[in-house]
């Protein structure tokens, strides 16, 4: 991407009013409820020093792009020192930066520059385990009686905790691995080179909290807490969602609230909704554990619903989702740095998803699918727009994955999950504008196929094309910001006469006592569909299409009739008809 005014590209504004300026990172305790998050892999975004790998200097250089796009908060997966056997989730030092991506000074400069642009920053914090190269583990295995001897879970046999499932069933035969140095087995819920920390040891709590303070003192706005359901082990249980885990999270929350107000804890708890809501904490006090939790089960059901042309996979999982505390919010996403996980579906549904979305065995990973959004949807822009509209309108704060805003592809020939972690495609120039290095020095190869290659799919070209996916996504994010009901409103499933159409309303009571109402209609079918909706609860109000400002007929007693094109959607705001209102809108 060139340096010449890439962020002044004009796109048509909404018909009814101009957009507000991007808000600054000012005092706003529940900012996360209306935020749009953007996941960025530092190593894959932009190379600032020309060594072939993305870094914090490069990321800072692209903050203007993220501000132009409308991102409220950047989420950074691990960038700590690591042997990188698991994409950095095998942490070897919790309080430093991997030298390949910069220094702590580079990180500090990035955070300050993001805040100057009104963009917040949250980072991954891997609470459950470390790399086996972490000094804590090396000390624990070498000196069982030393200060780190009890930092990990050790046993003389591999028979304890037999009821705990193996998560990486395609690579790990057991949750125990023999260590010849210590002469004992160590426990791990993930890869054998990622030993689990021993949370029954208070010193582990103190060490992790001190590491969190290190980053909070540098200004980060919160943490995505990785793999939180697995912190403790108890005989006769599956080692997930244990009471001790919730007590630890309450402890963390108390300290964060007392010492670093307005910072956010986001739980990665890949569990069923009934179990996930416990990670918000006590509803009587508005939540006293994590401010946010990912809603994992809804994500694969969006893919199922569209392929089956039926709203029920989405509507049923949302109906099964319990209410959450008033001070909390869901995090919703379509894709991220991991595989599209299918843990929270039935075996029958998993087989269906593999059959529909992973026809090549190389597309599978563990219990999931390692593909990006655009290839999953066969590069069908109507489907990509429908999925994105659902992401931006369903309950929760949306999390975009870098590159999905331009429809980036993947490389299923790369190992593990690296196929969805290829360099960001900035332009059609050498190395896609990602790096000035010799192409052979790139840490990951660029996508170069005819459909998704950087010559065909890149930021620079799409910024100049007003009808591009990038400019459309930007417009949708700005439309969402104008209507707080998308982030703050309740959810009401409107049902309707056609099972191929998902319709719902979001209602938010403003501080002035008025109510903002938006309602969304989504055709999950590839063919045009009619829908009759019972909207009598909104009788007398006038729907106004949000993107174009076009008024639709007033809602009356009879069913409200709409027709949508294949994979089309409509967003409406409801207002009093012009002849009846006094200047205000609902």
Coordinates of C-alpha atoms in Angstrom, one line a residue:
X1 CA 0.0 0.0 0.0
X2 CA 1.4 3.4 -0.9
X3 CA 1.9 6.2 1.6
X4 CA 0.0 8.7 -0.4
X5 CA -3.3 9.4 1.4
X6 CA -4.6 5.9 1.6
X7 CA -7.1 6.9 4.3
X8 CA -8.9 9.6 2.5
X9 CA -10.8 7.3 0.1
X10 CA -14.3 8.6 -0.1
X11 CA -17.3 6.3 0.1
X12 CA -21.0 7.2 0.0
X13 CA -22.1 8.3 3.4
X14 CA -25.4 7.1 4.8
X15 CA -28.3 9.0 3.4
X16 CA -29.8 10.3 6.6
X17 CA -26.8 11.8 8.4
X18 CA -23.0 12.1 8.5
X19 CA -21.0 9.7 10.6
X20 CA -19.6 10.7 14.0
X21 CA -15.9 11.0 14.5
X22 CA -14.0 7.9 15.7
X23 CA -14.3 8.1 19.5
X24 CA -11.2 8.5 21.6
X25 CA -10.1 6.1 24.3
X26 CA -11.7 8.3 27.0
X27 CA -13.2 7.3 30.3
X28 CA -15.9 4.8 29.5
X29 CA -16.2 1.8 31.9
X30 CA -18.2 -0.3 29.5
X31 CA -16.6 0.7 26.3
X32 CA -16.3 -3.0 25.3
X33 CA -20.0 -3.4 24.8
X34 CA -20.2 -1.3 21.7
X35 CA -16.6 -1.9 20.4
X36 CA -15.6 -3.6 17.2
X37 CA -12.5 -5.8 17.9
X38 CA -9.9 -6.6 15.3
X39 CA -7.5 -9.6 15.7
X40 CA -4.0 -8.9 14.4
X41 CA -1.2 -11.4 14.3
X42 CA 1.9 -9.1 14.7
X43 CA 4.1 -11.5 12.7
X44 CA 1.7 -11.4 9.8
X45 CA 0.5 -7.8 9.6
X46 CA 3.4 -5.6 8.4
X47 CA 7.2 -5.7 8.5
X48 CA 8.7 -2.5 9.7
X49 CA 12.4 -3.4 9.7
X50 CA 12.6 -5.4 6.4
X51 CA 13.6 -8.7 7.9
X52 CA 10.7 -10.6 6.4
X53 CA 8.6 -10.8 9.6
X54 CA 5.9 -8.5 10.9
X55 CA 6.7 -6.5 14.0
X56 CA 5.4 -3.8 16.2
X57 CA 7.0 -1.0 14.2
X58 CA 5.2 -2.3 11.2
X59 CA 1.9 -2.6 13.1
X60 CA 2.2 1.0 14.3
X61 CA 2.7 2.1 10.7
X62 CA -0.7 0.6 9.9
X63 CA -2.7 2.1 12.7
X64 CA -4.0 4.8 10.4
X65 CA -5.6 2.1 8.3
X66 CA -7.2 0.5 11.3
X67 CA -8.6 3.9 12.4
X68 CA -9.9 4.5 8.9
X69 CA -11.6 1.1 8.9
X70 CA -13.3 1.9 12.2
X71 CA -11.6 -0.5 14.6
X72 CA -12.2 0.3 18.3
X73 CA -9.9 -2.3 19.8
X74 CA -7.0 -4.4 18.6
X75 CA -6.5 -7.8 20.0
X76 CA -3.0 -9.2 19.8
X77 CA -2.4 -13.0 20.1
X78 CA 0.9 -13.9 21.9
X79 CA 4.0 -12.0 20.9
X80 CA 6.2 -13.1 23.9
X81 CA 9.5 -15.0 23.7
X82 CA 8.6 -18.5 22.6
X83 CA 10.0 -21.4 20.6
X84 CA 6.9 -20.9 18.4
X85 CA 5.9 -24.5 18.3
X86 CA 2.2 -23.4 18.8
X87 CA 2.1 -20.0 17.3
X88 CA 3.4 -18.3 20.4
X89 CA 0.9 -19.8 22.8
X90 CA 3.9 -21.8 24.1
X91 CA 5.2 -18.8 26.2
X92 CA 8.8 -18.9 27.4
X93 CA 8.7 -15.5 29.2
X94 CA 5.5 -13.6 30.2
X95 CA 7.2 -10.2 30.6
X96 CA 9.1 -9.6 27.4
X97 CA 8.7 -9.4 23.6
X98 CA 9.9 -11.9 21.1
X99 CA 13.0 -10.3 19.5
X100 CA 11.7 -11.1 16.0
X101 CA 8.8 -8.6 16.5
X102 CA 10.6 -5.9 18.5
X103 CA 11.2 -4.8 22.0
X104 CA 9.2 -3.7 24.9
X105 CA 9.9 -0.1 23.8
X106 CA 8.4 -0.9 20.4
X107 CA 5.4 -2.3 22.1
X108 CA 5.0 0.7 24.3
X109 CA 5.3 3.0 21.3
X110 CA 2.6 1.0 19.5
X111 CA 0.2 1.2 22.5
X112 CA 0.7 4.9 22.8
X113 CA 0.2 5.4 19.1
X114 CA -3.0 3.3 19.2
X115 CA -4.4 5.3 22.1
X116 CA -3.6 8.6 20.3
X117 CA -6.0 7.4 17.6
X118 CA -8.7 6.3 20.0
X119 CA -7.9 2.6 19.5
X120 CA -7.6 0.3 22.6
X121 CA -5.4 -2.7 22.8
X122 CA -6.0 -6.0 24.5
X123 CA -3.4 -8.9 24.5
X124 CA -3.5 -12.6 24.9
X125 CA -2.5 -13.9 28.3
X126 CA -1.9 -17.7 28.4
X127 CA -2.9 -18.5 32.0
X128 CA -3.1 -22.3 31.7
X129 CA 0.4 -23.4 30.7
X130 CA 3.8 -22.3 29.5
X131 CA 6.4 -23.6 27.0
X132 CA 8.6 -26.4 28.3
X133 CA 11.4 -24.0 27.6
X134 CA 10.1 -21.5 30.2
X135 CA 12.7 -21.0 33.0
X136 CA 10.0 -21.9 35.5
X137 CA 9.6 -25.4 34.0
X138 CA 13.4 -25.9 33.5
X139 CA 13.8 -25.1 37.2
X140 CA 10.9 -27.3 38.2
X141 CA 12.2 -30.4 36.5
X142 CA 15.8 -29.8 37.6
X143 CA 15.0 -29.0 41.3
X144 CA 11.8 -30.6 42.7
X145 CA 12.4 -29.1 46.1
X146 CA 13.3 -25.6 44.8
X147 CA 11.1 -22.6 44.6
X148 CA 9.7 -23.7 41.2
X149 CA 9.4 -27.4 42.0
X150 CA 5.7 -27.1 42.6
X151 CA 4.9 -24.7 39.7
X152 CA 3.6 -27.5 37.5
X153 CA 1.5 -30.7 38.0
X154 CA 3.7 -33.7 38.5
X155 CA 2.9 -37.3 39.3
X156 CA 4.7 -40.7 39.5
X157 CA 2.1 -42.3 37.2
X158 CA 0.0 -41.3 34.3
X159 CA -3.2 -42.6 35.8
X160 CA -4.6 -39.5 37.6
X161 CA -7.4 -37.4 36.1
X162 CA -8.4 -40.1 33.7
X163 CA -11.8 -38.5 33.2
X164 CA -10.3 -35.4 31.5
X165 CA -10.7 -35.4 27.7
X166 CA -7.8 -35.1 25.4
X167 CA -8.3 -31.9 23.5
X168 CA -5.8 -32.4 20.6
X169 CA -6.9 -35.8 19.7
X170 CA -5.1 -35.8 16.4
X171 CA -1.6 -35.3 17.9
X172 CA -1.6 -36.2 21.6
X173 CA -2.3 -39.7 22.9
X174 CA -2.3 -38.7 26.6
X175 CA -2.5 -35.6 28.9
X176 CA 0.6 -36.9 30.7
X177 CA 4.2 -36.9 29.3
X178 CA 7.2 -38.5 31.0
X179 CA 10.1 -36.2 31.9
X180 CA 13.4 -38.1 32.1
X181 CA 15.1 -35.2 34.0
X182 CA 12.7 -35.2 36.9
X183 CA 11.7 -38.8 36.6
X184 CA 8.0 -38.0 36.8
X185 CA 5.1 -37.4 34.5
X186 CA 3.9 -33.8 33.9
X187 CA 0.3 -32.8 33.1
X188 CA -0.8 -30.9 29.9
X189 CA -4.2 -30.3 28.5
X190 CA -2.8 -29.2 25.1
X191 CA 0.5 -30.1 23.4
X192 CA 3.1 -32.2 25.3
X193 CA 5.5 -29.3 25.1
X194 CA 3.1 -27.0 27.0
X195 CA 3.1 -28.2 30.6
X196 CA 0.1 -26.9 32.7
X197 CA 0.8 -24.6 35.6
X198 CA -0.2 -25.8 39.1
X199 CA -2.9 -23.4 40.3
X200 CA -3.0 -25.1 43.7
X201 CA 0.3 -23.3 44.4
X202 CA -0.4 -19.6 45.5
X203 CA 3.0 -18.7 44.1
X204 CA 1.7 -19.4 40.6
X205 CA -1.1 -16.9 41.2
X206 CA 1.3 -14.3 42.3
X207 CA 3.7 -14.8 39.4
X208 CA 0.9 -14.6 36.8
X209 CA -0.6 -11.5 38.5
X210 CA 2.7 -9.8 38.5
X211 CA 3.1 -10.5 34.8
X212 CA -0.4 -9.0 34.2
X213 CA 0.6 -5.9 36.1
X214 CA 3.7 -5.6 33.9
X215 CA 1.5 -5.2 30.7
X216 CA -1.2 -3.2 32.4
X217 CA 1.4 -0.7 33.6
X218 CA 2.4 -0.3 29.9
X219 CA -1.2 0.7 29.1
X220 CA -2.9 -2.4 27.7
X221 CA -6.7 -2.2 28.0
X222 CA -7.2 -5.8 29.0
X223 CA -6.5 -9.5 28.4
X224 CA -8.0 -12.3 26.4
X225 CA -7.5 -15.1 29.0
X226 CA -6.5 -18.2 27.0
X227 CA -7.9 -21.7 27.9
X228 CA -9.4 -20.7 31.2
X229 CA -11.7 -23.7 31.8
X230 CA -8.7 -26.0 32.4
X231 CA -6.8 -24.4 35.2
X232 CA -7.4 -27.0 37.9
X233 CA -7.4 -30.8 38.1
X234 CA -9.5 -32.9 40.4
X235 CA -10.0 -36.7 40.5
X236 CA -13.3 -37.9 39.3
X237 CA -14.0 -34.8 37.2
X238 CA -13.3 -33.8 33.6
X239 CA -11.1 -31.0 34.8
X240 CA -13.2 -28.3 33.3
X241 CA -15.2 -25.4 34.8
X242 CA -14.3 -26.4 38.3
X243 CA -15.3 -24.1 41.3
X244 CA -11.6 -23.4 42.0
X245 CA -11.2 -21.9 38.5
X246 CA -14.0 -19.4 39.2
X247 CA -12.5 -18.5 42.6
X248 CA -9.2 -17.7 40.9
X249 CA -10.9 -15.5 38.2
X250 CA -12.8 -13.6 40.9
X251 CA -9.5 -12.9 42.5
X252 CA -8.0 -11.6 39.3
X253 CA -11.1 -9.5 38.7
X254 CA -10.9 -7.9 42.2
X255 CA -7.3 -7.0 41.6
X256 CA -7.8 -5.6 38.1
X257 CA -10.9 -3.5 39.2
X258 CA -9.0 -2.1 42.2
X259 CA -5.7 -1.4 40.5
X260 CA -6.6 -0.9 36.9
X261 CA -10.2 0.2 36.4
X262 CA -11.8 0.1 32.9
X263 CA -9.5 -2.8 31.8
X264 CA -11.3 -5.8 30.4
X265 CA -11.0 -9.6 30.9
X266 CA -12.2 -11.7 27.9
X267 CA -12.5 -15.4 28.6
X268 CA -11.7 -18.0 25.9
X269 CA -14.0 -20.7 27.3
X270 CA -15.0 -23.1 24.5
X271 CA -18.0 -24.5 26.3
X272 CA -21.7 -24.8 26.1
X273 CA -23.6 -21.6 26.9
X274 CA -24.9 -22.9 30.3
X275 CA -21.2 -23.3 31.4
X276 CA -19.8 -20.2 29.7
X277 CA -22.1 -17.8 31.5
X278 CA -20.5 -18.8 34.8
X279 CA -17.3 -17.1 33.6
X280 CA -19.1 -13.8 33.8
X281 CA -19.5 -14.3 37.6
X282 CA -22.3 -13.2 40.0
X283 CA -25.2 -11.6 38.1
X284 CA -26.3 -9.9 41.4
X285 CA -23.3 -7.6 41.2
X286 CA -23.4 -7.3 37.4
X287 CA -20.6 -9.8 37.0
X288 CA -17.4 -10.3 39.0
X289 CA -15.2 -12.6 36.8
X290 CA -14.7 -11.8 33.1
X291 CA -16.3 -8.8 31.5
X292 CA -16.6 -10.7 28.2
X293 CA -16.7 -14.3 27.0
X294 CA -16.6 -15.7 23.4
X295 CA -19.8 -17.3 22.3
X296 CA -18.2 -20.3 20.6
X297 CA -21.4 -22.4 19.9
X298 CA -23.1 -19.7 17.8
X299 CA -20.2 -19.5 15.3
X300 CA -20.4 -22.9 13.6
X301 CA -24.2 -22.6 13.6
X302 CA -24.1 -19.6 11.4
X303 CA -22.2 -21.7 8.8
X304 CA -24.7 -24.5 9.3
X305 CA -27.7 -22.3 9.0
X306 CA -26.7 -20.7 5.7
X307 CA -25.7 -24.0 4.2
X308 CA -29.0 -25.7 5.3
X309 CA -31.0 -22.5 4.4
X310 CA -32.6 -22.7 7.8
X311 CA -32.6 -20.2 10.7
X312 CA -33.1 -22.8 13.4
X313 CA -29.4 -23.6 14.1
X314 CA -28.9 -20.0 15.0
X315 CA -32.3 -19.3 16.7
X316 CA -32.1 -22.5 18.8
X317 CA -28.6 -21.9 20.2
X318 CA -29.5 -18.3 21.0
X319 CA -32.7 -19.5 22.7
X320 CA -30.5 -21.9 24.8
X321 CA -28.2 -19.1 25.8
X322 CA -29.0 -17.9 29.4
X323 CA -29.1 -14.2 30.2
X324 CA -25.8 -12.6 31.2
X325 CA -25.0 -10.1 34.0
X326 CA -25.7 -6.5 33.2
X327 CA -22.1 -5.4 33.2
X328 CA -21.0 -8.1 30.7
X329 CA -20.9 -8.8 27.0
X330 CA -20.5 -11.7 24.5
X331 CA -17.7 -11.7 22.0
X332 CA -18.8 -13.1 18.6
X333 CA -16.7 -14.0 15.7
X334 CA -16.6 -15.8 12.4
X335 CA -13.0 -16.7 12.0
X336 CA -9.8 -16.3 14.0
X337 CA -6.2 -17.6 14.1
X338 CA -7.3 -21.1 15.1
X339 CA -9.3 -23.7 13.2
X340 CA -13.0 -23.2 12.9
X341 CA -13.7 -25.3 16.0
X342 CA -16.5 -27.9 16.0
X343 CA -16.2 -28.9 19.6
X344 CA -19.6 -27.4 20.6
X345 CA -21.6 -29.3 18.0
X346 CA -23.0 -32.9 17.9
X347 CA -21.0 -35.6 16.1
X348 CA -23.7 -35.6 13.4
X349 CA -23.4 -31.8 12.9
X350 CA -19.6 -32.1 12.9
X351 CA -19.7 -34.6 10.1
X352 CA -22.0 -32.4 8.2
X353 CA -19.7 -29.4 8.6
X354 CA -16.7 -31.4 7.4
X355 CA -18.6 -32.7 4.4
X356 CA -19.8 -29.2 3.4
X357 CA -16.8 -27.0 4.3
X358 CA -13.7 -29.3 4.3
X359 CA -13.9 -31.5 1.3
X360 CA -10.1 -31.8 1.1
X361 CA -8.6 -33.6 4.2
X362 CA -5.9 -30.9 4.4
X363 CA -8.7 -28.5 5.3
X364 CA -9.2 -30.3 8.6
X365 CA -7.3 -29.6 11.9
X366 CA -8.0 -31.4 15.1
X367 CA -11.8 -31.1 15.6
X368 CA -12.3 -28.3 13.2
X369 CA -11.6 -26.7 9.8
X370 CA -8.5 -24.6 9.1
X371 CA -9.8 -22.2 6.5
X372 CA -10.4 -18.5 6.2
X373 CA -13.9 -16.9 5.7
X374 CA -13.8 -16.2 2.0
X375 CA -12.6 -19.7 0.9
X376 CA -15.1 -21.3 3.3
X377 CA -17.8 -19.4 1.4
X378 CA -16.3 -20.0 -2.0
X379 CA -15.5 -16.3 -2.5
X380 CA -19.2 -15.6 -2.8
X381 CA -19.4 -11.9 -1.9
X382 CA -23.2 -12.0 -1.2
X383 CA -22.5 -14.8 1.4
X384 CA -19.5 -12.9 2.8
X385 CA -21.6 -9.8 3.3
X386 CA -24.5 -11.8 4.8
X387 CA -22.1 -13.5 7.3
X388 CA -20.5 -10.1 8.2
X389 CA -23.9 -8.5 8.7
X390 CA -24.9 -11.3 11.1
X391 CA -21.6 -10.8 12.9
X392 CA -22.2 -7.1 13.3
X393 CA -25.9 -7.4 14.4
X394 CA -26.2 -10.5 16.6
X395 CA -25.9 -10.1 20.4
X396 CA -22.3 -9.3 21.4
X397 CA -19.2 -7.4 20.3
X398 CA -17.9 -8.5 16.9
X399 CA -14.3 -9.6 16.4
X400 CA -13.0 -9.3 12.9
X401 CA -9.9 -11.4 11.8
X402 CA -7.3 -9.4 9.9
X403 CA -7.6 -9.7 6.2
X404 CA -11.2 -10.9 6.2
X405 CA -12.3 -7.4 5.4
X406 CA -10.7 -7.8 2.0
X407 CA -11.6 -11.4 1.5
X408 CA -8.1 -12.9 2.0
X409 CA -7.6 -16.5 1.1
X410 CA -5.6 -19.3 2.9
X411 CA -2.9 -21.8 2.1
X412 CA -4.0 -25.4 3.1
X413 CA -0.5 -26.7 2.1
X414 CA 1.1 -25.0 5.2
X415 CA 1.3 -27.0 8.4
X416 CA -0.8 -26.8 11.5
X417 CA -2.9 -23.6 11.4
X418 CA -0.4 -21.5 9.6
X419 CA -2.6 -21.7 6.5
X420 CA -4.8 -18.9 7.9
X421 CA -1.9 -16.8 9.3
X422 CA -0.3 -15.7 6.0
X423 CA 1.0 -12.1 5.5
X424 CA -1.6 -9.3 5.1
X425 CA -2.0 -8.3 1.5
X426 CA -1.6 -4.5 1.3
X427 CA -0.9 -4.0 -2.4
X428 CA 0.0 -5.7 -5.6
X429 CA 3.6 -4.7 -5.2
X430 CA 6.4 -7.1 -4.2
X431 CA 5.6 -9.2 -1.1
X432 CA 2.1 -7.7 -1.2
X433 CA 3.5 -4.5 0.4
X434 CA 4.0 -6.6 3.6
X435 CA 7.8 -6.4 3.6
X436 CA 10.8 -5.0 1.8
X437 CA 12.8 -8.2 2.3
X438 CA 13.8 -10.6 -0.3
X439 CA 10.8 -12.8 -0.9
X440 CA 12.7 -15.9 0.2
X441 CA 13.2 -14.4 3.6
X442 CA 9.5 -14.1 4.5
X443 CA 8.5 -16.0 7.6
X444 CA 5.4 -17.2 5.9
X445 CA 4.8 -17.5 2.2
X446 CA 2.2 -15.1 0.6
X447 CA -1.0 -16.4 -0.9
X448 CA -0.4 -16.3 -4.7
X449 CA -3.2 -18.2 -6.4
X450 CA -5.2 -16.6 -9.1
X451 CA -8.4 -16.1 -7.0
X452 CA -7.0 -15.0 -3.6
X453 CA -3.4 -14.0 -4.5
X454 CA -2.2 -10.5 -3.5
X455 CA -2.3 -9.3 -7.1
X456 CA -6.1 -9.8 -7.1
X457 CA -6.9 -9.2 -3.4
X458 CA -5.3 -6.3 -1.6
X459 CA -6.1 -3.2 0.5
X460 CA -4.8 -0.6 -1.9
X461 CA -7.0 -1.8 -4.8
X462 CA -10.1 -2.2 -2.7
X463 CA -9.7 1.3 -1.1
X464 CA -10.0 2.7 -4.6
X465 CA -13.0 0.6 -5.5
X466 CA -16.2 2.0 -3.9
X467 CA -18.0 -1.3 -4.4
X468 CA -15.3 -3.4 -2.8
X469 CA -15.7 -5.7 0.2
X470 CA -13.4 -3.4 2.2
X471 CA -15.4 -0.3 1.6
X472 CA -18.6 -2.1 2.2
X473 CA -17.3 -3.5 5.5
X474 CA -16.1 0.0 6.6
X475 CA -19.6 1.3 5.8
X476 CA -21.3 -1.4 7.9
X477 CA -19.0 -0.8 10.9
X478 CA -19.8 2.9 10.8
X479 CA -23.5 2.1 10.5
X480 CA -23.2 -0.1 13.5
X481 CA -21.5 2.6 15.5
X482 CA -24.4 5.0 14.8
X483 CA -26.9 2.6 16.5
X484 CA -25.9 1.6 20.0
X485 CA -28.7 -0.9 20.1
X486 CA -26.5 -3.3 18.2
X487 CA -24.1 -3.4 21.2
X488 CA -26.3 -2.6 24.1
X489 CA -29.8 -3.7 23.1
X490 CA -31.7 -6.8 24.1
X491 CA -32.4 -9.5 21.5
X492 CA -35.9 -10.6 20.4
X493 CA -36.3 -13.4 17.8
X494 CA -39.2 -12.3 15.5
X495 CA -39.7 -15.7 14.0
X496 CA -41.8 -15.4 10.8
X497 CA -43.5 -17.5 8.3
X498 CA -40.4 -18.6 6.4
X499 CA -37.8 -20.8 8.1
X500 CA -35.1 -19.6 5.6
X501 CA -35.2 -16.1 7.0
X502 CA -33.8 -15.1 10.4
X503 CA -35.4 -12.0 11.7
X504 CA -34.7 -10.3 15.1
X505 CA -34.9 -6.9 16.8
X506 CA -32.5 -5.2 19.1
X507 CA -34.0 -2.7 21.6
X508 CA -32.0 -0.3 23.7
X509 CA -33.4 2.1 26.3
X510 CA -31.4 5.4 26.1
X511 CA -30.4 7.5 29.1
X512 CA -33.1 10.0 28.2
X513 CA -35.8 7.4 28.6
X514 CA -36.5 6.9 24.9
X515 CA -36.0 3.5 23.2
X516 CA -33.9 2.8 20.1
X517 CA -35.2 -0.1 18.1
X518 CA -33.5 -1.7 15.1
X519 CA -34.6 -4.9 13.4
X520 CA -32.7 -7.1 11.0
X521 CA -34.0 -9.5 8.4
X522 CA -31.5 -12.1 6.9
X523 CA -32.2 -14.4 4.0
X524 CA -30.1 -17.6 4.6
X525 CA -31.1 -19.0 1.3
X526 CA -29.4 -18.6 -2.1
X527 CA -32.8 -17.9 -3.6
X528 CA -35.2 -14.9 -3.2
X529 CA -37.5 -15.5 -0.2
X530 CA -40.7 -13.8 1.1
X531 CA -41.3 -13.4 4.8
X532 CA -44.4 -12.3 6.8
X533 CA -43.5 -11.0 10.3
X534 CA -45.8 -10.4 13.2
X535 CA -44.6 -6.9 14.2
X536 CA -47.7 -5.8 16.1
X537 CA -45.6 -4.9 19.1
X538 CA -44.2 -2.0 16.9
X539 CA -47.6 -1.0 15.4
X540 CA -47.6 2.5 14.1
X541 CA -43.9 2.8 13.7
X542 CA -42.1 3.3 10.4
X543 CA -39.1 1.2 9.4
X544 CA -36.3 3.1 7.8
X545 CA -33.6 1.1 6.0
X546 CA -30.3 2.0 7.8
X547 CA -27.8 2.1 5.0
X548 CA -29.8 4.2 2.6
X549 CA -32.2 6.0 4.8
X550 CA -35.2 4.7 2.7
X551 CA -38.5 4.7 4.6
X552 CA -40.7 1.6 4.3
X553 CA -44.4 1.3 4.8
X554 CA -45.7 1.9 8.4
X555 CA -46.3 -1.2 10.5
X556 CA -49.9 -2.0 11.1
X557 CA -52.0 -4.8 12.6
X558 CA -51.6 -7.2 9.7
X559 CA -48.4 -9.3 9.1
X560 CA -45.6 -7.2 7.7
X561 CA -44.5 -8.5 4.3
X562 CA -40.9 -8.3 2.9
X563 CA -39.1 -10.0 0.0
X564 CA -35.3 -10.4 0.0
X565 CA -32.9 -11.5 -2.7
X566 CA -30.7 -14.6 -2.3
X567 CA -28.3 -14.2 0.7
X568 CA -29.6 -10.6 1.2
X569 CA -30.3 -8.8 4.4
X570 CA -32.0 -5.6 5.6
X571 CA -31.3 -3.5 8.6
X572 CA -34.0 -1.1 9.8
X573 CA -34.4 1.5 12.5
X574 CA -37.9 2.2 13.7
X575 CA -39.3 5.7 14.1
X576 CA -42.5 7.5 14.4
X577 CA -43.9 8.6 11.0
X578 CA -42.8 12.1 10.0
X579 CA -46.4 13.3 10.4
X580 CA -46.5 12.3 14.1
X581 CA -43.0 12.8 15.6
X582 CA -41.7 16.0 17.2
X583 CA -38.2 15.7 15.8
X584 CA -37.1 12.6 17.8
X585 CA -36.9 9.1 16.6
X586 CA -37.3 5.8 18.2

